[in-house]
Coordinates of C-alpha atoms (C1' of nucleotides) in Angstrom, one line a residue:
Chain A
M4 CA 63.1 193.1 -3.4
N5 CA 60.2 191.1 -2.0
A6 CA 57.7 192.1 -4.6
S7 CA 59.9 191.3 -7.6
R8 CA 61.1 188.0 -6.2
S9 CA 57.5 187.0 -5.9
A10 CA 57.0 188.3 -9.5
R11 CA 59.4 185.7 -10.7
E12 CA 57.8 183.2 -8.5
R13 CA 54.4 184.0 -9.9
V14 CA 55.6 183.5 -13.4
R15 CA 57.1 180.2 -12.4
A16 CA 53.8 179.1 -10.7
E17 CA 51.8 180.1 -13.7
L18 CA 54.1 178.2 -16.1
T19 CA 54.0 175.2 -13.9
R20 CA 50.2 175.4 -14.0
E21 CA 50.3 175.6 -17.8
I22 CA 52.5 172.6 -18.1
T23 CA 50.2 170.4 -16.0
E24 CA 47.2 171.7 -17.8
I25 CA 48.7 170.8 -21.2
A26 CA 49.8 167.5 -19.8
R27 CA 46.3 166.8 -18.5
R28 CA 44.9 167.6 -22.0
Q29 CA 47.3 165.2 -23.6
L30 CA 46.5 162.6 -20.9
A31 CA 42.8 163.0 -21.8
V32 CA 43.6 162.2 -25.5
E33 CA 46.3 159.6 -25.3
G34 CA 46.1 158.1 -21.8
A35 CA 48.9 157.8 -19.3
P36 CA 51.3 155.7 -21.4
G37 CA 51.2 158.3 -24.2
L38 CA 52.0 161.2 -22.0
S39 CA 55.4 162.6 -23.1
L40 CA 57.5 165.5 -21.8
R41 CA 58.6 166.3 -25.3
A42 CA 55.1 166.6 -26.6
V43 CA 54.2 168.9 -23.6
A44 CA 57.3 171.0 -24.3
R45 CA 56.4 171.3 -28.0
E46 CA 52.9 172.5 -27.1
M47 CA 54.4 175.0 -24.6
G48 CA 56.6 176.3 -27.4
M49 CA 59.6 175.3 -25.3
V50 CA 62.6 173.1 -26.0
S51 CA 62.1 169.8 -24.3
S52 CA 64.9 170.2 -21.8
A53 CA 63.3 173.4 -20.5
I54 CA 60.6 171.3 -18.8
Y55 CA 63.2 170.1 -16.4
R56 CA 63.3 173.5 -14.8
Y57 CA 59.8 172.7 -13.6
F58 CA 59.6 169.0 -13.1
P59 CA 62.7 166.9 -12.4
S60 CA 61.3 163.9 -14.3
R61 CA 58.3 162.5 -16.1
D62 CA 57.3 160.6 -13.0
D63 CA 57.0 163.9 -11.1
L64 CA 54.7 165.3 -13.7
L65 CA 52.6 162.2 -13.5
T66 CA 52.5 162.6 -9.7
A67 CA 51.2 166.2 -10.2
L68 CA 48.5 164.9 -12.5
I69 CA 47.5 162.2 -10.1
I70 CA 47.2 164.7 -7.2
D71 CA 45.3 167.1 -9.4
G72 CA 43.0 164.3 -10.4
Y73 CA 42.2 163.2 -6.9
N74 CA 41.5 166.8 -6.0
A75 CA 39.3 167.4 -9.0
L76 CA 37.2 164.3 -8.2
G77 CA 37.2 165.1 -4.5
E78 CA 36.0 168.6 -5.2
A79 CA 33.2 167.4 -7.5
V80 CA 32.1 165.0 -4.8
E81 CA 32.2 167.7 -2.1
V82 CA 30.2 170.1 -4.3
A83 CA 27.6 167.4 -5.1
D84 CA 27.3 166.5 -1.4
A85 CA 26.9 170.1 -0.3
A86 CA 24.2 170.8 -2.9
G87 CA 21.4 168.8 -1.2
D88 CA 19.6 168.7 2.1
P89 CA 22.2 167.7 4.8
G90 CA 19.6 165.6 6.6
D91 CA 18.7 163.5 3.5
F92 CA 21.4 160.9 3.8
T93 CA 20.2 158.7 1.1
G94 CA 20.1 161.7 -1.3
R95 CA 23.6 162.6 -0.3
W96 CA 24.9 159.1 -0.9
L97 CA 23.2 159.0 -4.3
A98 CA 24.6 162.5 -5.1
V99 CA 28.1 161.4 -4.3
C100 CA 27.8 158.2 -6.4
R101 CA 26.5 160.2 -9.4
A102 CA 29.3 162.8 -8.9
V103 CA 31.9 160.0 -9.1
R104 CA 30.3 158.5 -12.2
G105 CA 29.8 161.9 -13.8
W106 CA 33.4 162.9 -13.2
A107 CA 34.7 159.6 -14.4
L108 CA 32.6 159.7 -17.7
A109 CA 33.9 163.3 -18.3
H110 CA 37.5 162.4 -17.6
P111 CA 37.9 158.7 -18.5
H112 CA 41.7 158.7 -18.8
E113 CA 42.2 160.6 -15.6
Y114 CA 39.8 158.2 -13.8
A115 CA 41.8 155.3 -15.3
L116 CA 45.0 156.9 -13.9
L117 CA 43.5 157.0 -10.4
Y118 CA 41.5 153.8 -10.3
G119 CA 42.6 151.7 -13.2
S120 CA 45.7 149.6 -13.9
P121 CA 48.9 151.0 -12.2
V122 CA 51.4 152.6 -14.5
P123 CA 54.2 150.1 -14.8
G124 CA 57.4 151.3 -13.1
Y125 CA 55.6 154.2 -11.4
Q126 CA 55.6 154.3 -7.7
A127 CA 53.2 156.8 -6.1
P128 CA 54.9 159.0 -3.5
Q129 CA 53.4 159.8 -0.1
D130 CA 52.0 163.1 -1.4
T131 CA 49.2 161.3 -3.2
V132 CA 47.8 159.7 -0.1
G133 CA 45.9 162.7 1.3
P134 CA 44.2 163.8 -2.0
A135 CA 43.4 160.1 -2.7
L136 CA 41.2 160.0 0.3
R137 CA 39.3 163.2 -0.3
D138 CA 36.3 161.6 -1.9
T139 CA 36.3 158.9 0.7
V140 CA 36.3 161.4 3.5
V141 CA 33.1 162.9 2.1
Y142 CA 31.5 159.5 2.0
G143 CA 32.6 158.8 5.6
K144 CA 31.0 162.0 6.8
I145 CA 27.7 161.0 5.4
I146 CA 27.7 157.6 7.0
E147 CA 28.9 159.0 10.2
A148 CA 26.2 161.7 10.3
A149 CA 23.5 159.2 9.3
H150 CA 24.7 156.8 12.0
K151 CA 24.7 159.6 14.7
A152 CA 21.3 160.7 13.6
G153 CA 20.0 157.1 14.0
A154 CA 19.0 157.1 10.4
L155 CA 20.7 153.8 9.5
T156 CA 18.4 150.8 9.5
P157 CA 20.4 148.1 7.9
P158 CA 18.6 145.0 6.7
D159 CA 18.6 141.8 8.9
G160 CA 20.3 138.6 8.2
F161 CA 23.7 139.8 7.3
P162 CA 26.7 138.3 9.2
A163 CA 28.9 140.5 11.4
P164 CA 32.5 141.0 10.2
P165 CA 35.1 138.7 11.7
P166 CA 37.2 140.0 14.6
V167 CA 40.4 139.8 12.6
L168 CA 39.3 142.9 10.7
A169 CA 38.9 145.0 13.9
E170 CA 42.3 146.5 13.6
D171 CA 41.9 147.6 10.0
F172 CA 38.5 148.9 10.7
G173 CA 39.7 150.8 13.7
R174 CA 42.3 152.6 11.6
L175 CA 39.7 153.3 8.9
R176 CA 37.2 154.5 11.5
A177 CA 39.7 157.0 13.0
V178 CA 40.4 158.6 9.6
I179 CA 37.0 158.4 7.8
M180 CA 34.0 157.8 10.1
P181 CA 34.7 158.2 13.8
G182 CA 32.3 156.6 16.2
V183 CA 30.8 154.2 13.6
P184 CA 30.7 150.5 14.6
D185 CA 32.6 147.8 12.8
D186 CA 29.4 146.3 11.3
V187 CA 28.6 149.6 9.6
V188 CA 32.2 150.1 8.5
A189 CA 32.1 146.7 6.8
R190 CA 28.9 147.4 4.9
G191 CA 30.2 150.9 4.1
L192 CA 33.3 149.4 2.5
T193 CA 31.2 147.0 0.5
A194 CA 29.1 149.8 -0.9
W195 CA 32.1 152.0 -1.6
T196 CA 34.0 149.3 -3.5
G197 CA 30.7 148.5 -5.3
L198 CA 30.5 152.0 -6.5
F199 CA 33.9 152.0 -8.0
G200 CA 33.4 148.5 -9.4
T201 CA 30.3 149.6 -11.2
V202 CA 31.9 152.8 -12.6
S203 CA 35.0 150.8 -13.7
F204 CA 32.9 148.1 -15.4
E205 CA 31.1 150.8 -17.4
L206 CA 34.1 152.8 -18.2
F207 CA 36.5 149.9 -19.0
G208 CA 34.0 148.3 -21.4
Q209 CA 32.6 145.4 -19.4
F210 CA 29.0 146.6 -20.1
N211 CA 29.6 146.7 -23.9
N212 CA 27.1 144.5 -25.7
T213 CA 25.3 143.9 -22.5
I214 CA 24.0 146.9 -20.7
D215 CA 22.5 149.8 -22.6
E216 CA 20.6 151.6 -19.9
R217 CA 23.7 152.4 -17.9
E218 CA 22.4 155.4 -15.9
A219 CA 19.4 153.5 -14.8
L220 CA 21.4 150.4 -13.8
F221 CA 23.9 152.6 -12.0
D222 CA 21.2 154.3 -9.9
H223 CA 19.5 151.1 -9.1
V224 CA 22.7 149.4 -8.0
M225 CA 23.7 152.4 -5.9
I226 CA 20.3 152.5 -4.2
T227 CA 20.7 148.8 -3.5
L228 CA 24.1 149.3 -2.0
G229 CA 22.9 152.3 0.0
R230 CA 20.1 150.2 1.3
L231 CA 22.7 147.6 2.4
V232 CA 24.4 150.2 4.5
G233 CA 21.1 151.1 6.0
L234 CA 20.1 154.1 3.9
R235 CA 16.5 154.0 2.8
Chain B
M5 CA 50.6 114.7 -48.7
N6 CA 48.2 115.1 -45.9
A7 CA 50.5 114.0 -43.1
S8 CA 53.4 116.3 -44.1
R9 CA 51.2 119.3 -44.6
S10 CA 49.9 118.9 -41.1
A11 CA 53.5 118.5 -40.0
R12 CA 54.3 122.0 -41.2
E13 CA 51.0 123.1 -39.6
R14 CA 52.0 121.5 -36.3
V15 CA 55.3 123.4 -36.3
R16 CA 53.5 126.6 -37.1
A17 CA 51.0 126.0 -34.3
E18 CA 53.8 125.2 -31.8
L19 CA 55.7 128.3 -32.7
T20 CA 52.6 130.5 -32.5
R21 CA 52.0 129.0 -29.0
E22 CA 55.6 129.8 -28.1
I23 CA 55.3 133.3 -29.2
T24 CA 52.2 134.0 -27.2
E25 CA 53.8 132.3 -24.1
I26 CA 56.8 134.5 -24.3
A27 CA 54.6 137.5 -24.9
R28 CA 52.6 136.5 -21.8
R29 CA 55.7 136.3 -19.7
Q30 CA 56.8 139.7 -20.9
L31 CA 53.3 141.1 -20.2
A32 CA 53.6 139.7 -16.7
V33 CA 56.8 141.7 -16.1
E34 CA 56.2 144.9 -18.0
G35 CA 52.5 145.2 -18.3
A36 CA 50.7 145.8 -21.6
P37 CA 52.3 149.1 -22.6
G38 CA 55.7 147.4 -22.4
L39 CA 54.9 144.5 -24.6
S40 CA 57.0 144.7 -27.8
L41 CA 57.2 142.5 -30.9
R42 CA 60.9 143.1 -31.1
A43 CA 61.5 141.9 -27.6
V44 CA 59.4 138.8 -28.2
A45 CA 61.3 138.1 -31.4
R46 CA 64.6 138.6 -29.6
E47 CA 63.6 136.0 -27.0
M48 CA 62.5 133.7 -29.7
G49 CA 65.9 134.0 -31.4
M50 CA 64.2 135.3 -34.5
V51 CA 64.6 138.5 -36.4
S52 CA 61.8 140.9 -35.6
S53 CA 60.1 140.8 -39.0
A54 CA 59.7 137.0 -38.7
I55 CA 56.9 137.5 -36.1
Y56 CA 54.8 138.9 -38.9
R57 CA 54.5 135.4 -40.3
Y58 CA 52.5 134.6 -37.2
F59 CA 50.8 137.8 -36.2
P60 CA 49.9 140.5 -38.7
S61 CA 50.4 143.2 -36.1
R62 CA 51.1 144.0 -32.4
D63 CA 47.4 144.4 -31.8
D64 CA 46.7 140.9 -33.0
L65 CA 49.2 139.5 -30.5
L66 CA 47.5 141.6 -27.8
T67 CA 44.1 140.1 -28.9
A68 CA 45.5 136.6 -28.6
L69 CA 46.8 137.4 -25.1
I70 CA 43.4 138.8 -24.1
I71 CA 41.6 135.8 -25.3
D72 CA 44.0 133.5 -23.6
G73 CA 43.6 135.5 -20.4
Y74 CA 39.8 135.3 -20.4
N75 CA 40.1 131.6 -21.0
A76 CA 42.6 131.0 -18.2
L77 CA 40.5 133.0 -15.8
G78 CA 37.3 131.2 -17.0
E79 CA 38.9 127.8 -16.6
A80 CA 40.1 128.6 -13.1
V81 CA 36.6 129.6 -12.2
E82 CA 35.1 126.5 -13.8
V83 CA 37.5 124.3 -11.9
A84 CA 36.8 126.0 -8.6
D85 CA 33.1 125.7 -9.1
A86 CA 33.3 122.0 -10.1
A87 CA 35.3 121.1 -7.0
G88 CA 32.6 121.6 -4.4
D89 CA 29.1 120.2 -3.6
P90 CA 26.9 121.3 -6.5
G91 CA 24.0 121.8 -4.1
D92 CA 26.0 124.1 -1.9
F93 CA 25.3 127.3 -3.8
T94 CA 26.8 129.6 -1.2
G95 CA 30.0 127.6 -1.2
R96 CA 30.1 127.6 -5.0
W97 CA 29.7 131.4 -5.1
L98 CA 32.5 131.8 -2.6
A99 CA 34.6 129.4 -4.5
V100 CA 34.1 131.4 -7.7
C101 CA 35.0 134.7 -5.9
R102 CA 38.1 133.2 -4.5
A103 CA 39.1 131.8 -7.8
V104 CA 38.8 135.2 -9.4
R105 CA 40.8 136.8 -6.7
G106 CA 43.4 134.1 -6.7
W107 CA 43.9 134.2 -10.4
A108 CA 44.1 138.0 -10.3
L109 CA 46.7 138.0 -7.6
A110 CA 48.8 135.4 -9.5
H111 CA 48.5 137.2 -12.8
P112 CA 48.1 140.9 -12.0
H113 CA 49.1 142.3 -15.3
E114 CA 46.9 139.9 -17.2
Y115 CA 44.0 140.8 -14.9
A116 CA 44.8 144.5 -15.5
L117 CA 44.7 143.8 -19.3
L118 CA 41.2 142.2 -19.0
Y119 CA 39.6 144.4 -16.3
G120 CA 41.8 147.4 -15.9
S121 CA 42.2 150.6 -18.0
P122 CA 41.7 150.0 -21.8
V123 CA 44.9 150.0 -23.8
P124 CA 44.9 153.3 -25.7
G125 CA 44.3 152.9 -29.4
Y126 CA 43.4 149.3 -29.1
Q127 CA 39.9 148.2 -30.1
A128 CA 38.9 144.7 -29.0
P129 CA 37.6 142.6 -31.9
Q130 CA 34.5 140.4 -31.7
D131 CA 36.5 137.3 -31.0
T132 CA 37.1 138.4 -27.4
V133 CA 33.4 138.5 -26.6
G134 CA 32.8 134.8 -26.1
P135 CA 35.8 134.1 -23.8
A136 CA 35.1 137.3 -21.9
L137 CA 31.9 135.9 -20.7
R138 CA 33.3 132.5 -19.7
D139 CA 33.5 133.3 -15.9
T140 CA 30.2 135.1 -16.0
V141 CA 28.5 132.0 -17.4
V142 CA 29.7 129.9 -14.5
Y143 CA 28.4 132.5 -12.1
G144 CA 25.0 132.7 -14.0
K145 CA 24.7 128.9 -13.7
I146 CA 25.1 129.0 -10.0
I147 CA 22.4 131.7 -9.6
E148 CA 20.1 129.9 -12.0
A149 CA 20.5 126.6 -10.2
A150 CA 20.0 128.2 -6.8
H151 CA 16.9 130.0 -8.0
K152 CA 15.4 126.8 -9.5
A153 CA 16.2 124.9 -6.3
G154 CA 14.3 127.5 -4.4
A155 CA 17.5 128.2 -2.4
L156 CA 17.5 132.0 -2.9
T157 CA 16.0 133.9 0.1
P158 CA 17.0 137.5 -0.6
P159 CA 16.6 140.0 2.3
D160 CA 13.5 142.2 2.5
G161 CA 13.4 145.9 2.0
F162 CA 15.3 146.3 -1.2
P163 CA 13.6 148.1 -4.1
A164 CA 12.7 146.3 -7.4
P165 CA 14.7 147.4 -10.5
P166 CA 13.0 150.0 -12.7
P167 CA 11.1 148.7 -15.8
V168 CA 13.5 150.5 -18.1
L169 CA 16.1 147.8 -17.4
A170 CA 13.8 145.0 -18.5
E171 CA 15.2 144.9 -22.0
D172 CA 18.9 144.7 -20.8
F173 CA 18.0 142.2 -18.2
G174 CA 16.1 140.1 -20.7
R175 CA 19.2 139.9 -23.0
L176 CA 21.4 139.1 -20.0
R177 CA 19.0 136.5 -18.7
A178 CA 18.9 134.7 -22.1
V179 CA 22.7 134.4 -22.2
I180 CA 23.6 133.9 -18.6
M181 CA 20.8 132.8 -16.3
P182 CA 17.7 131.7 -18.1
G183 CA 14.5 131.7 -16.1
V184 CA 15.7 134.0 -13.4
P185 CA 13.5 137.0 -12.6
D186 CA 14.6 140.6 -13.0
D187 CA 14.9 141.2 -9.3
V188 CA 17.5 138.5 -9.0
V189 CA 19.3 139.5 -12.1
A190 CA 19.7 143.0 -10.6
R191 CA 21.1 141.8 -7.3
G192 CA 23.2 139.3 -9.2
L193 CA 24.8 142.1 -11.2
T194 CA 25.3 144.1 -8.1
A195 CA 27.2 141.3 -6.5
W196 CA 29.2 140.5 -9.7
T197 CA 30.4 144.1 -10.1
G198 CA 31.1 144.2 -6.4
L199 CA 33.4 141.2 -6.8
F200 CA 35.5 142.8 -9.5
G201 CA 35.4 146.1 -7.7
T202 CA 36.9 144.6 -4.6
V203 CA 39.5 142.6 -6.5
S204 CA 40.5 145.7 -8.5
F205 CA 40.7 147.9 -5.4
E206 CA 43.1 145.4 -3.9
L207 CA 45.2 144.9 -7.0
F208 CA 45.3 148.5 -8.1
G209 CA 46.5 149.7 -4.7
Q210 CA 43.4 151.3 -3.2
F211 CA 43.8 149.2 -0.1
N212 CA 47.4 150.3 0.5
N213 CA 47.9 151.9 3.9
T214 CA 44.3 151.0 4.7
I215 CA 43.5 147.4 4.7
D216 CA 46.0 144.7 5.7
E217 CA 43.7 141.7 6.3
R218 CA 42.8 141.5 2.6
E219 CA 41.7 137.9 2.5
A220 CA 39.5 138.3 5.5
L221 CA 37.9 141.5 4.1
F222 CA 37.4 139.9 0.7
D223 CA 35.7 136.9 2.1
H224 CA 33.4 139.0 4.3
V225 CA 32.4 141.3 1.5
M226 CA 31.7 138.3 -0.8
I227 CA 29.6 136.7 1.8
T228 CA 27.7 139.9 2.3
L229 CA 27.2 140.3 -1.5
G230 CA 26.1 136.6 -1.7
R231 CA 23.6 137.2 1.0
L232 CA 22.3 140.2 -0.9
V233 CA 21.5 137.9 -3.8
G234 CA 19.8 135.5 -1.4
L235 CA 22.6 133.0 -0.7
R236 CA 22.9 132.1 2.9
Chain C
dT6 C1' 60.8 107.0 -57.6
dG7 C1' 62.3 111.4 -59.7
dT8 C1' 61.9 116.0 -61.3
dA9 C1' 59.8 120.9 -62.0
dC10 C1' 57.4 124.0 -59.7
dA11 C1' 54.9 126.5 -55.9
dT12 C1' 54.5 127.6 -51.2
dC13 C1' 56.1 129.3 -47.1
dA14 C1' 59.5 130.6 -43.0
dG15 C1' 62.9 133.3 -41.9
dT16 C1' 66.7 137.0 -43.0
dG17 C1' 68.7 141.5 -43.1
dA18 C1' 68.5 146.1 -44.2
dA19 C1' 66.0 150.0 -44.1
dC20 C1' 62.3 153.7 -43.1
dG21 C1' 60.7 157.0 -40.1
dC22 C1' 59.6 157.8 -35.8
dG23 C1' 59.6 159.1 -30.8
dC24 C1' 61.3 159.1 -26.3
dG25 C1' 63.8 160.7 -21.4
dT26 C1' 67.6 162.9 -19.8
dT27 C1' 72.3 165.5 -19.6
dC28 C1' 75.2 169.4 -20.3
dA29 C1' 77.6 173.5 -21.5
dC30 C1' 75.9 177.8 -22.9
dT31 C1' 73.6 182.6 -23.3
dG32 C1' 71.0 186.2 -21.7
dA33 C1' 67.7 188.2 -18.8
dT34 C1' 66.1 189.2 -14.1
dG35 C1' 66.9 190.1 -9.3
dT36 C1' 70.1 191.3 -5.2
dA37 C1' 73.5 193.8 -2.4
dC38 C1' 76.3 197.4 -1.6
Chain D
dT11 C1' 70.6 205.9 -8.3
dG12 C1' 74.3 203.0 -10.2
dT13 C1' 77.3 199.2 -10.6
dA14 C1' 79.1 194.2 -9.8
dC15 C1' 77.6 190.0 -9.0
dA16 C1' 74.5 185.9 -8.4
dT17 C1' 70.6 183.5 -9.7
dC18 C1' 67.7 181.4 -12.8
dA19 C1' 65.0 180.3 -17.3
dG20 C1' 65.5 178.7 -21.5
dT21 C1' 68.5 177.0 -25.7
dG22 C1' 70.5 173.7 -28.8
dA23 C1' 73.0 169.8 -29.5
dA24 C1' 73.8 165.4 -28.3
dC25 C1' 73.6 160.5 -26.1
dG26 C1' 71.7 156.2 -26.4
dC27 C1' 67.8 153.9 -26.8
dG28 C1' 63.6 151.4 -28.5
dC29 C1' 59.7 150.8 -31.4
dG30 C1' 56.3 148.8 -35.5
dT31 C1' 56.3 147.8 -40.0
dT32 C1' 57.8 147.0 -45.0
dC33 C1' 60.3 144.7 -48.6
dA34 C1' 63.2 142.2 -51.7
dC35 C1' 65.7 138.1 -50.8
dT36 C1' 67.3 133.1 -49.9
dG37 C1' 66.6 128.5 -49.0
dA38 C1' 64.0 124.8 -47.3
dT39 C1' 59.8 122.1 -47.3
dG40 C1' 55.8 120.3 -49.7
dT41 C1' 53.0 119.2 -54.1
dA42 C1' 51.8 117.4 -58.7
dC43 C1' 52.8 114.9 -62.6

DNA sequence: TGTACATCAGTGAACGCGCGTTCACTGATGTAC
DNA sequence: TGTACATCAGTGAACGCGCGTTCACTGATGTAC
């Protein structure tokens, strides 16, 4: 029967969801190295081997968490971007930056899993590539729209990127920000890495004993980086 | 006898050095979560409990590795900075950036230990604070010297940092770049976090399937960030 | 210079713990006729 | 609608492993008189 097969499937999907949720909670407490199938099984009220009906190995569970993480961050960024005036490109850039920082502060271990040290011995499969770009796609759309609207007025005196980067930039442009010239792609990348560099510095403790006014510093740095791209 | 006491002390110092070196080699292979006292003891040809004559716990060994790491990176940066023309501030900035990237690529797990995800459950003691700033001090000296020489010509159109950051910047200025105005401190911080953001992106896999010409991109981004600070 | 004592490095056994993964099994749920 | 069979979820025991840390001990090295 079709309905009953899908009943079994629904239970299965629900339990799979529960497992990843418990795993995510444990990740939030212990960090990735402390994530254990046995602990998850214990909290599920299952015997440890039962987990293998749902995930063939610990690495596959990690992969699920990574994909979920990228999607959660991506969605937070999408929501933040959609909340403002679509024509206010500077505001959208700042909203995206704040969404990234806000999500990272709320989910430090998940952020560390996505943008921190790689987990030793873990090789990310191809399935993570799409979700990993979700936030970047939002960013690209902002730059693209701003460029098309003629709203980018980058400051003078900055050198053009060397021709050897044309191929990389071409690939990037195709996926992220079609129609945007190399010069803008280069500045865009600078700002984007600067965003994550700043968030990582704060989250990973490099501002300890140094910077107290972290939100103010963050906003100022992001405005500066936005200005570099031509947003004012 | 003084000479013989120091003989025992010399042996002790030598063995301590050997332990940290073996630990560092294991760190390089396995990463921080895989570092184990027992494995170190095995490679030393000792019984595992003997390590406790030298380090009271695994965390203390980790601390030693972290301090050594900051010092190694700091020294690499110092050497790179000293190699060029002291009056060529842009060249010095670029040399420092390349030294950081070069060291990170050569010691990825050590870099991850210093600038990646925090080790869960590990609290860095106060002894790490000094060495952690060693590279930053070099950077600060360059900016300070460039500023004093009147060699900084930052681009126009960038906003000044908000007054709420004055206190943080004052503290930072005192330690790192005395006599440098807030405006320059702010841009300097932006460039510095951008440097580590770019290195981390490359090392932690964010450029996979995206950027192939990593050295060229790195140099271009660093030149751009240097230009932002006023180096041309 | 020689002897009694104190310091220290290293041993070996043990405690108590947790982990990922495999495998033969039971029993419930779904399918086909 | 009822029965025989196939699929699948979950069990329980086991394998084989590694870890940090403690503790009573032996024996060598250094110190003081």
